[in-house]
Short mmCIF file of C-alpha atoms in Angstrom, two decimals:
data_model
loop_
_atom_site.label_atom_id
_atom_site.label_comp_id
_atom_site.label_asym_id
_atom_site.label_seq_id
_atom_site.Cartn_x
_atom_site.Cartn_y
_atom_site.Cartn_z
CA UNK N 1 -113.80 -70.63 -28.97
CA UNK N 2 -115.31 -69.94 -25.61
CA UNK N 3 -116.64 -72.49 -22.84
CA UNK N 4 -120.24 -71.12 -23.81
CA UNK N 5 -120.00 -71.45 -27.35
CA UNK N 6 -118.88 -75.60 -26.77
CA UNK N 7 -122.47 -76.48 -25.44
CA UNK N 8 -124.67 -76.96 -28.19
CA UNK N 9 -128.49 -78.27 -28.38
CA UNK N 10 -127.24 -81.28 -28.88
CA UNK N 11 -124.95 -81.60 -25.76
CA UNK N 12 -127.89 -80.32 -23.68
CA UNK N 13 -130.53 -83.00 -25.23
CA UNK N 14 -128.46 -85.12 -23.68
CA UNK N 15 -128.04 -86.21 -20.09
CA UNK N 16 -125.21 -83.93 -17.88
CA UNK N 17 -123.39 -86.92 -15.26
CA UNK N 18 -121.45 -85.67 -12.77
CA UNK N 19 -119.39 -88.35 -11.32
CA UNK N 20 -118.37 -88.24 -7.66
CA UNK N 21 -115.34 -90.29 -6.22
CA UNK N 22 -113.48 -90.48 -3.32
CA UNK N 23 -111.25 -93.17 -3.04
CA UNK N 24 -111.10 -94.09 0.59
CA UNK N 25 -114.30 -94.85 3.24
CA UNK N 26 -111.53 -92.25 5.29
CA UNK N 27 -111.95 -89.86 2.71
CA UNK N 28 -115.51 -89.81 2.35
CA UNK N 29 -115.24 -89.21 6.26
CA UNK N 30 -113.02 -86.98 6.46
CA UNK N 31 -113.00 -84.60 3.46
CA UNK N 32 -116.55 -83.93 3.20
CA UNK N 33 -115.76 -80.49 1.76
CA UNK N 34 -114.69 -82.46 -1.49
CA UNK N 35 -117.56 -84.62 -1.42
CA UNK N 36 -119.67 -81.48 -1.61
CA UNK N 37 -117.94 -79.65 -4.17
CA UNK N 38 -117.99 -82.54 -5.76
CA UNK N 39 -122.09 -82.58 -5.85
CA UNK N 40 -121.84 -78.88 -6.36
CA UNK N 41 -120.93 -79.79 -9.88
CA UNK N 42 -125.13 -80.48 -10.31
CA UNK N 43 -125.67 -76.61 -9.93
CA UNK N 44 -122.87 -76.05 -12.66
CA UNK N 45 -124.59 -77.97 -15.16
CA UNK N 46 -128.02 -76.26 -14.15
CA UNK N 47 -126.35 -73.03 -15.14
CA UNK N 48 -124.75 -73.99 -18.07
CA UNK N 49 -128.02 -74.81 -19.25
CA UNK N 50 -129.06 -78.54 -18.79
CA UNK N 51 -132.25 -78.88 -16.83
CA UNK N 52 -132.78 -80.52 -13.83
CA UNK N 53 -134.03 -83.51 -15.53
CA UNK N 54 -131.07 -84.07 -17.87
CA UNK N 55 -128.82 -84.37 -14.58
CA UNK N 56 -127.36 -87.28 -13.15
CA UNK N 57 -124.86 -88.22 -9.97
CA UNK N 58 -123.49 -91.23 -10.21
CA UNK N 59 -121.66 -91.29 -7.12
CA UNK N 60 -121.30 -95.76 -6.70
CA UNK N 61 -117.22 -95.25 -6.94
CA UNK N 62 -117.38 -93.47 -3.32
CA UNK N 63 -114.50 -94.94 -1.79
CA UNK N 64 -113.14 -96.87 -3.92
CA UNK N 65 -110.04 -96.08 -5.48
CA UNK N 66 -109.44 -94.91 -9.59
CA UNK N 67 -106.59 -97.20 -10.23
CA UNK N 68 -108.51 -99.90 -12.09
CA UNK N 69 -112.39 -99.69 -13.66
CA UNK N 70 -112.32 -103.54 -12.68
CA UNK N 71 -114.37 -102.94 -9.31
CA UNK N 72 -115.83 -99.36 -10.10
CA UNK N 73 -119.65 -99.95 -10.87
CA UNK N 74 -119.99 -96.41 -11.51
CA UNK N 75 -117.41 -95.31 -14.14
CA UNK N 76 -117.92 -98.69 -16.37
CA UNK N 77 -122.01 -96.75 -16.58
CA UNK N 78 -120.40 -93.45 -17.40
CA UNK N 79 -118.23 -95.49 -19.85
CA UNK N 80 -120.90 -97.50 -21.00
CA UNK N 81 -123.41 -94.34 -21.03
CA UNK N 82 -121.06 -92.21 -22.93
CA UNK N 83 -120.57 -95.20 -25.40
CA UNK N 84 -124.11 -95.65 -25.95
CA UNK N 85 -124.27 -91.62 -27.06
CA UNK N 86 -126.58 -90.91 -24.13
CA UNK N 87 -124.48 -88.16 -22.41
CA UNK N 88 -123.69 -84.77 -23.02
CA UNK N 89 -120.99 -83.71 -21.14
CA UNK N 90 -118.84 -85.39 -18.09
CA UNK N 91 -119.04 -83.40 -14.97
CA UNK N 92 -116.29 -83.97 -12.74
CA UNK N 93 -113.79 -82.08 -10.39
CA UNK N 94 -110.67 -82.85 -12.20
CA UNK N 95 -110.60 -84.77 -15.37
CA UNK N 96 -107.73 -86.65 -13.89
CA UNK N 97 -109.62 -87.89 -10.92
CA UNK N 98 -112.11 -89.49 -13.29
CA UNK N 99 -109.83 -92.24 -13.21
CA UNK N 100 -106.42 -92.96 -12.53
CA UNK N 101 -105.28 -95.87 -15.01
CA UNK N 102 -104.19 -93.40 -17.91
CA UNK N 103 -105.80 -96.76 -19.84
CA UNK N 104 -109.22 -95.96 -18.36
CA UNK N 105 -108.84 -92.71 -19.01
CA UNK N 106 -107.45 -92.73 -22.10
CA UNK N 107 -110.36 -95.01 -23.43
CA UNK N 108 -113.13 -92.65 -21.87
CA UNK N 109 -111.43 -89.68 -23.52
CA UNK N 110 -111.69 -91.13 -26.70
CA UNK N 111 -115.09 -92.66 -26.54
CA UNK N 112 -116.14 -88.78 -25.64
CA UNK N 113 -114.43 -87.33 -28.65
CA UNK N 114 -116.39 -89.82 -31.10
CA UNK N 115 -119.75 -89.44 -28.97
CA UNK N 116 -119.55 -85.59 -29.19
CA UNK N 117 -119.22 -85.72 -25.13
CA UNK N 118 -117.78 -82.72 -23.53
CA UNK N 119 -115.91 -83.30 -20.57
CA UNK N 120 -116.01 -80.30 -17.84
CA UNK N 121 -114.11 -79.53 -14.63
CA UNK N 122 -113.23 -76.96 -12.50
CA UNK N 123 -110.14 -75.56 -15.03
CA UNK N 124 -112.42 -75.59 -17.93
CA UNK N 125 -114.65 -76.93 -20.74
CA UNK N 126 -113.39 -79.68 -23.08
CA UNK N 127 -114.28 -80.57 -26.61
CA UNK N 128 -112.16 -83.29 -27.73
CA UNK N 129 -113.02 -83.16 -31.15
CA UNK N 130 -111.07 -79.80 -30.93
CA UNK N 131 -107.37 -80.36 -31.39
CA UNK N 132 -106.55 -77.49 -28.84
CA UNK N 133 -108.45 -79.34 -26.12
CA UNK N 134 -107.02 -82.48 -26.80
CA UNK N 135 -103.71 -80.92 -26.42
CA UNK N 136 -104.16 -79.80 -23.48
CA UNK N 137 -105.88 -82.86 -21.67
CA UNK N 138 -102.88 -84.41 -23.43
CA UNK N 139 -100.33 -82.18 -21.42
CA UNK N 140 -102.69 -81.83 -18.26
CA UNK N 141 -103.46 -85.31 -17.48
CA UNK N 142 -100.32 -86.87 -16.96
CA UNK N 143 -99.08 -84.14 -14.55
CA UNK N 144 -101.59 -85.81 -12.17
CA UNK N 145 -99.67 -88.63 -12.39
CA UNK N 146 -96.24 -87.57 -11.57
CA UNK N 147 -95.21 -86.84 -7.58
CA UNK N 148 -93.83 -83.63 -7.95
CA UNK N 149 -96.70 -82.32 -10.07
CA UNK N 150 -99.55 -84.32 -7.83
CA UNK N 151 -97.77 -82.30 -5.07
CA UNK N 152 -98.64 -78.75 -7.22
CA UNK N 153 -101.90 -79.70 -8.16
CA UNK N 154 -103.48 -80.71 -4.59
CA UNK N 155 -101.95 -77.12 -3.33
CA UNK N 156 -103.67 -75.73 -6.44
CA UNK N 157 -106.80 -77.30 -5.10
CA UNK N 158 -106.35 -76.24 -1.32
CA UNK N 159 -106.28 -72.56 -2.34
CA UNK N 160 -109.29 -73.19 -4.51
CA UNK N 161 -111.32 -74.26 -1.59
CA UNK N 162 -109.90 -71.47 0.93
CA UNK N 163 -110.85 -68.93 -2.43
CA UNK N 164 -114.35 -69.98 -1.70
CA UNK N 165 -114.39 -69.73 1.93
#
């Protein structure tokens, strides 16, 4: 099945959140071409369809870091949100940088597979009531974790931004 073919009515009913994170005031600083890319992600779910009404930033988690929900105002809403059946789909850079507990992230995955939630980043569209995506958030996600991996990934990212320049 094809990224198109995953939103339905039903997704697009429903709001589009893009979260935004950086984890450090540095960051926020200092990277600003992530923080932008980062609020690109609004003009992605304009053109796959939601309208400018059904989008949301929720950007309260700038820096602060992913390793715990505890003190992050604005994933427990996209948590709580998602729960709740409000949202559509989960617009975020990486799916990994939605949070970095594998807990937290493990619980928001699931709560968006029984919510019908899609969850989309820069690789690609995810429907995790499809066993193929699940698979392969299963294998992706815990690369981000690992050094040598986290090492591959934020090159993969680098030439992703100088692609654009």
């Amino acid at each position: 099945m094809n990224a198109a073919n995953k939103i339905r009515a039903t997704h697009l009913e429903r709001t589009a959140i893009v979260y935004v994170r950086q984890s450090t005031l540095v960051q926020v600083r200092e990277h600003t071409e992530s923080t932008a890319r980062q609020y690109g992600l609004v003009e992605e779910a304009a053109r796959l369809g939601w309208p400018a009404s059904k989008i949301e930033v929720i950007d309260a988690d700038l820096r602060l870091s992913g390793r715990s929900a505890e003190r992050r105002s604005g994933f427990r809403e996209v948590v709580s949100r998602v729960c709740l059946g409000e949202v559509g789909a989960i617009f975020g850079l990486e799916v990994s940088r939605l949070a970095r507990s594998s807990a937290d992230l493990a619980r928001l995955l699931e709560l968006a597979r029984l919510t019908d939630t899609l969850v989309i980043d820069t690789d690609g569209m995810y429907d995790l009531r499809e066993f193929n995506d699940r698979l392969l958030l299963g294998l992706k996600t815990p690369v981000a974790y690992s050094t040598p991996c986290s090492t591959s990934l934020f090159r993969m990212r680098c030439w992703g931004r100088l692609a654009e320049v």
